C-alpha cells in the first residue's frame, strides 16, 4: 500500500475491526483509502466549501472555509503519520471527515443548535459527523451512510458524553472504558488544533481584525516575528505574515513528532490494541508547546473570536438558526417533503425528540448561504418561496 513498512502498532487493514456491513476488500486500494475516497465523493464533503470557519463565506474569498480547513488538517496529519510510520491513509481520512457534521456559521451555529436541542438530547457536531457517515449520506444501494471502517469512525468521534457513548455501540465503548483511539486518530486530533490555531492567525491578520502589533505583544509570536524580521527586514508585512505562519505550523508539527516519537519509544506498544489500552494518549506536544498553544488560543479568543465584527455575525447567525428551528418545530409542513417523510417516521419511533432530531439534521446540513436563503424564504414577506 505504501511501498514502505508501517509500525506494528499502526492501524493496519489486517487488524481492522471492519465495517458495520461486511464488504469485499477493494481491488487496488487499501481499506482506509476506500474510506477516504467515499468521503471525497460524499455530499456533506462538498458542502464544507460553503460553511464558515471563522468568517462567513461571503465575507471574502480569501479566508478559510471548512473545506480548506479540512484539507489543511489532512495535509498536516499525513506529514505526522508518515514521520511516525503510521497509517497515512487513515489519518488523511479522519482529517477530511472530522468536520462533516458541522453546522453552518461555525461555532455560533453549533452552540445555538445545541441550545435548541436542549430538551431533545442536544446537538454535538462531532457526533453529527459520525451520524453523517453512518446514516445520513445516501449513496450506496446496500447500506445507509458510507459504511466506513471502525478505525475511521473511531477517529471521527473525538469526544463524546457518556450518555451518548452508551447509545453508540462499538465506537462508544472507549469513552465508557476510558480507552484511547488509534495513534492515527490521536495525531489527527492535534493536527486539527495546529491547523486552526495557525490559519486563524493568518486569516485574522489578513482581514485586519488583528494587527501584527497586537500579535507581537505575545512573546511566542514576537519571537517568530523577530526571527523573520532579522532575515528579511525589508519584506512587506503582508509577506512577513506568511513567514510567521509557516514557522508557527512547522514548530508545532516538529514538536509533536519529536515528543511523540520519544513517548512511543518509552511506552513500547506492539500492536494497536496496546495503544488503545494505554492509560493516556501517546501522541502529544511537549509541555512547553502545550503552554504556547494555550497562549495562542487565548490570544485568538480575546482578539479574534470576540472581535465585535465577528460577534455581530455570530449573533445574527444564531438568531437565524433559532428562528429556523422553531419555525420547523411549530409547523413541519414547512420542511421539504423528504424531511417531512423522515419526521413522520421518527415521530412514531421517538416522538417529539425524533422530530427535533430530523430538523437538526436538516439545519446542520445547510451551508451558510443556504441557511440565509432558507431564512429569507420563511421570514421575509417580500420573498417568494
Ligand atoms: Mg476542525
CSV table of C-alpha atoms and ligand atoms in Angstrom, one decimal:
chain,number,residue,atom,x,y,z
A,1,UNK,CA,0.0,0.0,0.0
A,2,UNK,CA,2.7,2.5,0.9
A,3,UNK,CA,5.8,0.8,-0.5
A,4,UNK,CA,7.1,1.2,3.0
A,5,UNK,CA,6.7,-0.6,6.2
A,6,UNK,CA,4.3,0.7,8.8
A,7,UNK,CA,4.9,0.3,12.5
A,8,UNK,CA,3.4,-2.8,14.1
A,9,UNK,CA,1.2,-0.5,16.3
A,10,UNK,CA,-0.1,1.4,13.3
A,11,UNK,CA,-3.7,0.8,12.1
A,12,UNK,CA,-3.5,-1.9,9.5
A,13,UNK,CA,-6.0,-3.4,7.1
A,14,UNK,CA,-5.3,-6.8,8.6
A,15,UNK,CA,-6.2,-5.8,12.2
A,16,UNK,CA,-9.1,-3.5,11.3
A,17,UNK,CA,-12.3,-4.2,13.3
A,18,UNK,CA,-14.1,-4.0,9.9
A,19,UNK,CA,-17.2,-2.3,8.6
A,20,UNK,CA,-20.8,-2.5,10.0
A,21,UNK,CA,-22.0,-4.1,6.8
A,22,UNK,CA,-19.4,-6.5,5.5
A,23,UNK,CA,-18.0,-5.9,2.1
A,24,UNK,CA,-15.4,-7.5,-0.1
A,25,UNK,CA,-11.9,-5.8,0.1
A,26,UNK,CA,-11.4,-3.2,-2.7
A,27,UNK,CA,-9.2,-4.0,-5.6
A,28,UNK,CA,-6.0,-1.9,-5.8
A,29,UNK,CA,-6.9,0.1,-2.7
A,30,UNK,CA,-6.5,-0.4,1.0
A,31,UNK,CA,-9.5,-0.3,3.3
A,32,UNK,CA,-8.7,3.2,4.6
A,33,UNK,CA,-8.0,4.5,1.0
A,34,UNK,CA,-11.5,3.4,0.2
A,35,UNK,CA,-12.9,5.3,3.2
A,36,UNK,CA,-11.1,8.4,2.1
A,37,UNK,CA,-12.5,8.1,-1.4
A,38,UNK,CA,-16.0,7.7,-0.1
A,39,UNK,CA,-15.7,10.8,1.9
A,40,UNK,CA,-14.4,12.8,-1.0
A,41,UNK,CA,-17.4,11.7,-3.1
A,42,UNK,CA,-19.9,12.5,-0.3
A,43,UNK,CA,-22.4,15.3,-0.4
A,44,UNK,CA,-21.5,16.5,3.1
A,45,UNK,CA,-17.9,16.9,2.0
A,46,UNK,CA,-18.8,19.2,-0.9
A,47,UNK,CA,-20.9,21.3,1.3
A,48,UNK,CA,-18.0,22.2,3.5
A,49,UNK,CA,-16.9,24.6,0.9
A,50,UNK,CA,-19.7,27.0,1.9
A,51,UNK,CA,-19.6,26.5,5.6
A,52,UNK,CA,-17.9,29.0,7.9
A,53,UNK,CA,-14.7,28.5,9.8
A,54,UNK,CA,-14.5,31.9,11.4
A,55,UNK,CA,-15.5,34.2,8.6
A,56,UNK,CA,-18.9,33.7,6.9
A,57,UNK,CA,-18.3,32.6,3.3
A,58,UNK,CA,-19.5,35.8,1.6
A,59,UNK,CA,-17.1,38.0,3.7
A,60,UNK,CA,-14.3,37.2,1.3
A,61,UNK,CA,-12.9,34.6,-1.0
A,62,UNK,CA,-9.5,34.6,0.8
A,63,UNK,CA,-10.5,33.1,4.1
A,64,UNK,CA,-10.6,29.5,5.2
A,65,UNK,CA,-13.8,27.6,4.9
A,66,UNK,CA,-14.5,24.2,6.5
A,67,UNK,CA,-13.4,22.6,3.3
A,68,UNK,CA,-9.9,24.2,3.1
A,69,UNK,CA,-9.6,23.8,6.8
A,70,UNK,CA,-10.3,20.0,6.5
A,71,UNK,CA,-7.7,19.8,3.6
A,72,UNK,CA,-5.1,21.5,5.8
A,73,UNK,CA,-5.8,19.1,8.7
A,74,UNK,CA,-5.5,16.2,6.3
A,75,UNK,CA,-2.2,17.5,5.0
A,76,UNK,CA,-0.6,18.1,8.4
A,77,UNK,CA,-1.9,14.7,9.6
A,78,UNK,CA,-0.2,12.9,6.7
A,79,UNK,CA,3.1,14.5,7.5
A,80,UNK,CA,2.9,13.5,11.1
A,81,UNK,CA,1.7,10.0,10.3
A,82,UNK,CA,4.4,9.4,7.8
A,83,UNK,CA,7.1,10.6,10.1
A,84,UNK,CA,6.0,8.1,12.8
A,85,UNK,CA,5.5,5.2,10.4
A,86,UNK,CA,1.7,5.3,11.0
A,87,UNK,CA,-1.1,4.8,8.5
A,88,UNK,CA,-1.2,8.0,6.4
A,89,UNK,CA,-4.4,6.9,4.6
A,90,UNK,CA,-6.3,6.6,7.9
A,91,UNK,CA,-5.1,9.9,9.2
A,92,UNK,CA,-6.0,11.6,5.9
A,93,UNK,CA,-9.4,10.1,6.1
A,94,UNK,CA,-10.1,11.3,9.6
A,95,UNK,CA,-8.8,14.7,8.7
A,96,UNK,CA,-11.1,15.1,5.7
A,97,UNK,CA,-14.1,13.7,7.6
A,98,UNK,CA,-13.7,15.3,11.1
A,99,UNK,CA,-16.0,18.3,10.4
A,100,UNK,CA,-18.6,16.7,8.1
A,101,UNK,CA,-21.3,17.2,10.8
A,102,UNK,CA,-20.5,20.9,11.3
A,103,UNK,CA,-23.4,23.3,11.2
A,104,UNK,CA,-23.5,26.5,9.1
A,105,UNK,CA,-21.9,29.5,10.8
A,106,UNK,CA,-19.1,27.8,12.7
A,107,UNK,CA,-19.2,27.6,16.5
A,108,UNK,CA,-22.0,30.0,16.8
A,109,UNK,CA,-24.1,27.6,14.7
A,110,UNK,CA,-23.1,24.6,16.8
A,111,UNK,CA,-23.8,26.4,20.1
A,112,UNK,CA,-27.2,27.6,19.2
A,113,UNK,CA,-28.4,24.3,17.6
A,114,UNK,CA,-27.3,22.6,20.8
A,115,UNK,CA,-29.3,25.1,22.8
A,116,UNK,CA,-32.4,24.5,20.5
A,117,UNK,CA,-32.0,20.7,21.0
A,118,UNK,CA,-31.6,21.0,24.8
A,119,UNK,CA,-34.8,19.1,25.6
A,120,UNK,CA,-34.2,16.6,22.8
A,121,UNK,CA,-30.8,15.1,23.5
A,122,UNK,CA,-28.6,18.1,22.5
A,123,UNK,CA,-26.5,18.6,19.4
A,124,UNK,CA,-22.8,17.9,19.1
A,125,UNK,CA,-21.0,18.4,15.8
A,126,UNK,CA,-18.6,15.5,16.5
A,127,UNK,CA,-21.5,13.1,17.0
A,128,UNK,CA,-23.2,14.6,13.9
A,129,UNK,CA,-20.1,13.9,11.8
A,130,UNK,CA,-20.4,10.2,12.8
A,131,UNK,CA,-24.2,10.4,12.0
A,132,UNK,CA,-23.4,11.7,8.6
A,133,UNK,CA,-21.1,8.9,7.7
A,134,UNK,CA,-23.1,6.2,9.4
A,135,UNK,CA,-26.6,7.2,8.4
A,136,UNK,CA,-27.3,10.4,6.6
A,137,UNK,CA,-25.4,10.0,3.3
A,138,UNK,CA,-27.5,8.1,0.9
A,139,UNK,CA,-25.1,6.9,-1.8
A,140,UNK,CA,-25.0,3.1,-1.8
A,141,UNK,CA,-27.6,0.5,-2.6
A,142,UNK,CA,-26.7,-1.9,0.1
A,143,UNK,CA,-26.4,0.2,3.2
A,144,UNK,CA,-27.2,3.6,4.6
A,145,UNK,CA,-24.3,6.0,5.1
A,146,UNK,CA,-20.8,5.4,3.8
A,147,UNK,CA,-20.1,2.1,5.8
A,148,UNK,CA,-16.6,3.2,6.8
A,149,UNK,CA,-14.2,1.1,8.8
A,150,UNK,CA,-14.3,1.1,12.6
A,151,UNK,CA,-11.0,2.9,12.7
A,152,UNK,CA,-12.2,5.8,10.6
A,153,UNK,CA,-15.4,6.1,12.7
A,154,UNK,CA,-13.3,5.8,15.9
A,155,UNK,CA,-11.2,8.8,14.7
A,156,UNK,CA,-14.2,10.9,13.7
A,157,UNK,CA,-15.7,10.6,17.1
A,158,UNK,CA,-13.2,12.7,19.0
A,159,UNK,CA,-15.2,13.3,22.2
A,160,UNK,CA,-18.5,12.0,23.4
A,161,UNK,CA,-20.5,12.3,26.6
A,162,UNK,CA,-21.0,9.0,28.4
A,163,UNK,CA,-24.8,9.1,28.0
A,164,UNK,CA,-24.3,9.3,24.2
A,165,UNK,CA,-21.5,6.8,24.2
A,166,UNK,CA,-23.9,4.2,25.6
A,167,UNK,CA,-26.1,4.5,22.6
A,168,UNK,CA,-23.3,4.2,20.1
A,169,UNK,CA,-22.2,0.6,20.4
A,170,UNK,CA,-18.6,-0.2,19.3
A,171,UNK,CA,-17.3,3.3,18.8
A,172,UNK,CA,-18.8,4.5,22.1
A,173,UNK,CA,-17.1,1.9,24.2
A,174,UNK,CA,-13.8,3.6,24.6
A,175,UNK,CA,-15.4,6.6,26.3
A,176,UNK,CA,-17.0,4.3,28.9
A,177,UNK,CA,-13.9,2.1,29.4
A,178,UNK,CA,-11.5,5.1,29.2
A,179,UNK,CA,-9.5,3.6,26.4
A,180,UNK,CA,-7.6,5.5,23.7
A,181,UNK,CA,-8.2,5.6,19.9
A,182,UNK,CA,-5.5,4.7,17.4
A,183,UNK,CA,-2.4,6.8,17.1
A,184,UNK,CA,-3.7,8.0,13.7
A,185,UNK,CA,-6.8,9.3,15.4
A,186,UNK,CA,-4.8,10.9,18.2
A,187,UNK,CA,-2.5,12.8,15.9
A,188,UNK,CA,-5.3,14.0,13.6
A,189,UNK,CA,-7.0,15.4,16.6
A,190,UNK,CA,-3.9,17.5,17.3
A,191,UNK,CA,-3.3,18.3,13.7
A,192,UNK,CA,-6.8,19.9,13.7
A,193,UNK,CA,-5.7,22.2,16.5
A,194,UNK,CA,-2.4,23.1,14.8
A,195,UNK,CA,-4.3,23.9,11.6
A,196,UNK,CA,-6.9,26.2,13.1
A,197,UNK,CA,-4.5,28.0,15.5
A,198,UNK,CA,-2.3,28.8,12.6
A,199,UNK,CA,-4.8,29.6,9.9
A,200,UNK,CA,-6.9,31.7,12.2
A,201,UNK,CA,-3.9,33.9,13.0
A,202,UNK,CA,-3.3,34.1,9.2
A,203,UNK,CA,-7.0,35.0,8.4
A,204,UNK,CA,-7.2,37.3,11.4
A,205,UNK,CA,-4.2,39.3,10.2
A,206,UNK,CA,-5.3,39.5,6.6
A,207,UNK,CA,-8.8,40.5,7.5
A,208,UNK,CA,-7.3,43.4,9.5
A,209,UNK,CA,-9.2,42.3,12.6
A,210,UNK,CA,-5.9,41.7,14.4
A,211,UNK,CA,-2.7,43.6,13.8
A,212,UNK,CA,0.9,42.5,13.7
A,213,UNK,CA,1.5,44.9,16.6
A,214,UNK,CA,-1.1,43.1,18.7
A,215,UNK,CA,0.4,39.8,17.8
A,216,UNK,CA,3.9,40.9,18.8
A,217,UNK,CA,2.6,41.6,22.3
A,218,UNK,CA,2.6,37.8,22.8
A,219,UNK,CA,6.1,36.6,23.5
A,220,UNK,CA,5.9,33.5,21.3
A,221,UNK,CA,4.7,35.4,18.3
A,222,UNK,CA,7.2,38.1,18.9
A,223,UNK,CA,10.0,35.6,18.8
A,224,UNK,CA,8.7,34.3,15.4
A,225,UNK,CA,8.4,37.9,14.1
A,226,UNK,CA,11.9,38.7,15.1
A,227,UNK,CA,13.2,35.6,13.5
A,228,UNK,CA,11.6,36.6,10.2
A,229,UNK,CA,12.5,40.3,10.6
A,230,UNK,CA,16.1,39.5,11.2
A,231,UNK,CA,16.4,37.5,8.0
A,232,UNK,CA,14.0,39.6,5.8
A,233,UNK,CA,13.9,43.1,7.2
A,234,UNK,CA,12.7,44.7,4.0
A,235,UNK,CA,9.9,42.3,3.3
A,236,UNK,CA,6.5,43.9,3.3
A,237,UNK,CA,4.3,42.9,6.3
A,238,UNK,CA,1.9,41.1,4.0
A,239,UNK,CA,4.7,38.6,3.2
A,240,UNK,CA,6.2,38.6,6.7
A,241,UNK,CA,2.8,37.3,7.9
A,242,UNK,CA,3.2,34.1,5.8
A,243,UNK,CA,6.7,33.5,7.0
A,244,UNK,CA,5.4,33.8,10.6
A,245,UNK,CA,2.5,31.5,10.0
A,246,UNK,CA,4.6,28.8,8.3
A,247,UNK,CA,7.0,28.8,11.2
A,248,UNK,CA,4.1,28.6,13.6
A,249,UNK,CA,2.9,25.4,11.8
A,250,UNK,CA,6.4,23.9,11.5
A,251,UNK,CA,7.4,24.4,15.1
A,252,UNK,CA,4.2,22.8,16.4
A,253,UNK,CA,4.4,19.9,13.9
A,254,UNK,CA,8.1,19.2,14.7
A,255,UNK,CA,7.5,19.4,18.4
A,256,UNK,CA,4.6,17.0,18.1
A,257,UNK,CA,6.6,14.5,16.0
A,258,UNK,CA,9.6,14.5,18.3
A,259,UNK,CA,7.7,14.4,21.6
A,260,UNK,CA,5.5,11.6,20.3
A,261,UNK,CA,8.5,9.6,18.9
A,262,UNK,CA,10.1,9.7,22.4
A,263,UNK,CA,6.8,8.7,24.0
A,264,UNK,CA,6.3,5.8,21.7
A,265,UNK,CA,9.8,4.6,22.5
A,266,UNK,CA,9.1,4.7,26.2
A,267,UNK,CA,5.6,3.1,26.1
A,268,UNK,CA,6.8,0.5,23.5
A,269,UNK,CA,3.4,-0.5,22.2
A,270,UNK,CA,3.5,-3.6,20.0
A,271,UNK,CA,0.0,-3.5,18.5
A,272,UNK,CA,-2.8,-1.1,18.0
A,273,UNK,CA,-4.6,-2.8,21.0
A,274,UNK,CA,-1.6,-1.8,23.2
A,275,UNK,CA,-2.2,1.8,22.1
A,276,UNK,CA,-5.9,1.5,22.8
A,277,UNK,CA,-5.3,0.1,26.3
A,278,UNK,CA,-2.7,2.6,27.3
A,279,UNK,CA,-3.8,4.8,30.2
A,280,UNK,CA,-3.4,8.0,28.2
A,281,UNK,CA,-2.9,9.3,24.7
A,282,UNK,CA,0.6,8.7,23.4
A,283,UNK,CA,0.7,11.4,20.8
A,284,UNK,CA,1.4,14.7,22.5
A,285,UNK,CA,3.2,18.0,22.4
A,286,UNK,CA,6.0,18.8,24.8
A,287,UNK,CA,4.8,20.6,28.0
A,288,UNK,CA,6.4,23.9,26.7
A,289,UNK,CA,4.5,23.7,23.4
A,290,UNK,CA,1.2,22.8,25.2
A,291,UNK,CA,1.7,26.1,27.2
A,292,UNK,CA,2.3,28.0,24.0
A,293,UNK,CA,-0.8,26.6,22.4
A,294,UNK,CA,-2.9,27.8,25.3
A,295,UNK,CA,-1.4,31.2,24.9
A,296,UNK,CA,-2.3,31.2,21.1
A,297,UNK,CA,-5.8,30.0,21.8
A,298,UNK,CA,-6.3,32.7,24.5
A,299,UNK,CA,-5.0,35.3,22.1
A,300,UNK,CA,-7.4,34.2,19.3
A,301,UNK,CA,-10.3,34.1,21.6
A,302,UNK,CA,-9.8,37.5,23.1
A,303,UNK,CA,-8.8,39.3,19.9
A,304,UNK,CA,-10.5,37.5,17.0
A,305,UNK,CA,-13.4,35.3,18.1
A,306,UNK,CA,-14.6,38.1,20.5
A,307,UNK,CA,-14.0,40.9,18.0
A,308,UNK,CA,-17.1,42.9,17.7
A,309,UNK,CA,-17.4,42.3,14.0
A,310,UNK,CA,-17.1,38.5,14.4
A,311,UNK,CA,-19.6,38.7,17.3
A,312,UNK,CA,-22.1,40.6,15.2
A,313,UNK,CA,-22.1,37.9,12.5
A,314,UNK,CA,-22.3,35.2,15.2
A,315,UNK,CA,-25.2,36.8,16.9
A,316,UNK,CA,-27.0,37.2,13.6
A,317,UNK,CA,-26.3,33.6,12.6
A,318,UNK,CA,-27.6,32.3,15.9
A,319,UNK,CA,-30.8,34.3,15.6
A,320,UNK,CA,-31.4,32.8,12.1
A,321,UNK,CA,-30.8,29.2,13.2
A,322,UNK,CA,-33.0,29.7,16.3
A,323,UNK,CA,-35.8,31.1,14.1
A,324,UNK,CA,-35.5,28.3,11.5
A,325,UNK,CA,-35.6,25.6,14.2
A,326,UNK,CA,-38.7,27.0,16.0
A,327,UNK,CA,-40.5,27.6,12.7
A,328,UNK,CA,-39.9,23.9,11.7
A,329,UNK,CA,-40.8,22.6,15.1
A,330,UNK,CA,-44.1,24.5,15.1
A,331,UNK,CA,-45.0,23.5,11.6
A,332,UNK,CA,-43.3,20.5,10.0
A,333,UNK,CA,-45.2,21.2,6.8
A,334,UNK,CA,-42.7,24.0,6.1
A,335,UNK,CA,-40.0,21.3,5.6
A,336,UNK,CA,-39.1,20.0,2.2
A,337,UNK,CA,-41.2,16.8,1.5
A,338,UNK,CA,-38.4,14.3,2.1
A,339,UNK,CA,-37.8,15.7,5.5
A,340,UNK,CA,-41.5,15.6,6.3
A,341,UNK,CA,-41.3,11.9,5.5
A,342,UNK,CA,-38.4,11.4,7.9
A,343,UNK,CA,-40.2,13.4,10.6
A,344,UNK,CA,-43.2,11.2,10.3
A,345,UNK,CA,-41.1,8.1,10.6
A,346,UNK,CA,-39.1,9.4,13.6
A,347,UNK,CA,-42.1,10.8,15.4
A,348,UNK,CA,-43.7,7.3,15.5
A,349,UNK,CA,-40.4,5.9,17.0
A,350,UNK,CA,-39.2,8.7,19.2
A,351,UNK,CA,-42.0,11.3,19.5
A,352,UNK,CA,-41.1,15.0,19.6
A,353,UNK,CA,-37.4,14.2,20.1
A,354,UNK,CA,-37.5,12.3,16.9
A,355,UNK,CA,-39.0,15.2,15.0
A,356,UNK,CA,-36.4,17.6,16.6
A,357,UNK,CA,-33.5,15.3,15.5
A,358,UNK,CA,-34.6,15.4,11.9
A,359,UNK,CA,-34.9,19.2,11.9
A,360,UNK,CA,-31.4,19.4,13.5
A,361,UNK,CA,-30.2,17.1,10.6
A,362,UNK,CA,-31.7,19.4,8.1
A,363,UNK,CA,-30.3,22.6,9.6
A,364,UNK,CA,-26.8,21.1,10.3
A,365,UNK,CA,-26.6,20.0,6.7
A,366,UNK,CA,-27.2,23.6,5.4
A,367,UNK,CA,-24.4,25.7,4.1
A,368,UNK,CA,-24.1,29.3,5.3
A,369,UNK,CA,-25.7,30.7,2.2
A,370,UNK,CA,-28.4,28.0,2.1
A,371,UNK,CA,-29.4,28.8,5.7
A,372,UNK,CA,-29.6,32.5,4.8
A,373,UNK,CA,-31.7,31.8,1.8
A,374,UNK,CA,-34.0,29.5,3.7
A,375,UNK,CA,-34.4,32.1,6.5
A,376,UNK,CA,-35.3,34.7,3.9
A,377,UNK,CA,-37.9,32.4,2.3
A,378,UNK,CA,-39.6,31.8,5.7
A,379,UNK,CA,-39.4,35.2,7.2
A,380,UNK,CA,-39.1,37.8,4.5
A,381,UNK,CA,-42.7,38.6,3.4
A,382,UNK,CA,-41.3,40.1,0.1
A,383,UNK,CA,-39.6,36.8,-0.9
A,384,UNK,CA,-41.4,34.1,-2.8
A,385,UNK,CA,-40.6,30.6,-1.8
B,1,LIG,MG1,-11.7,21.1,12.7
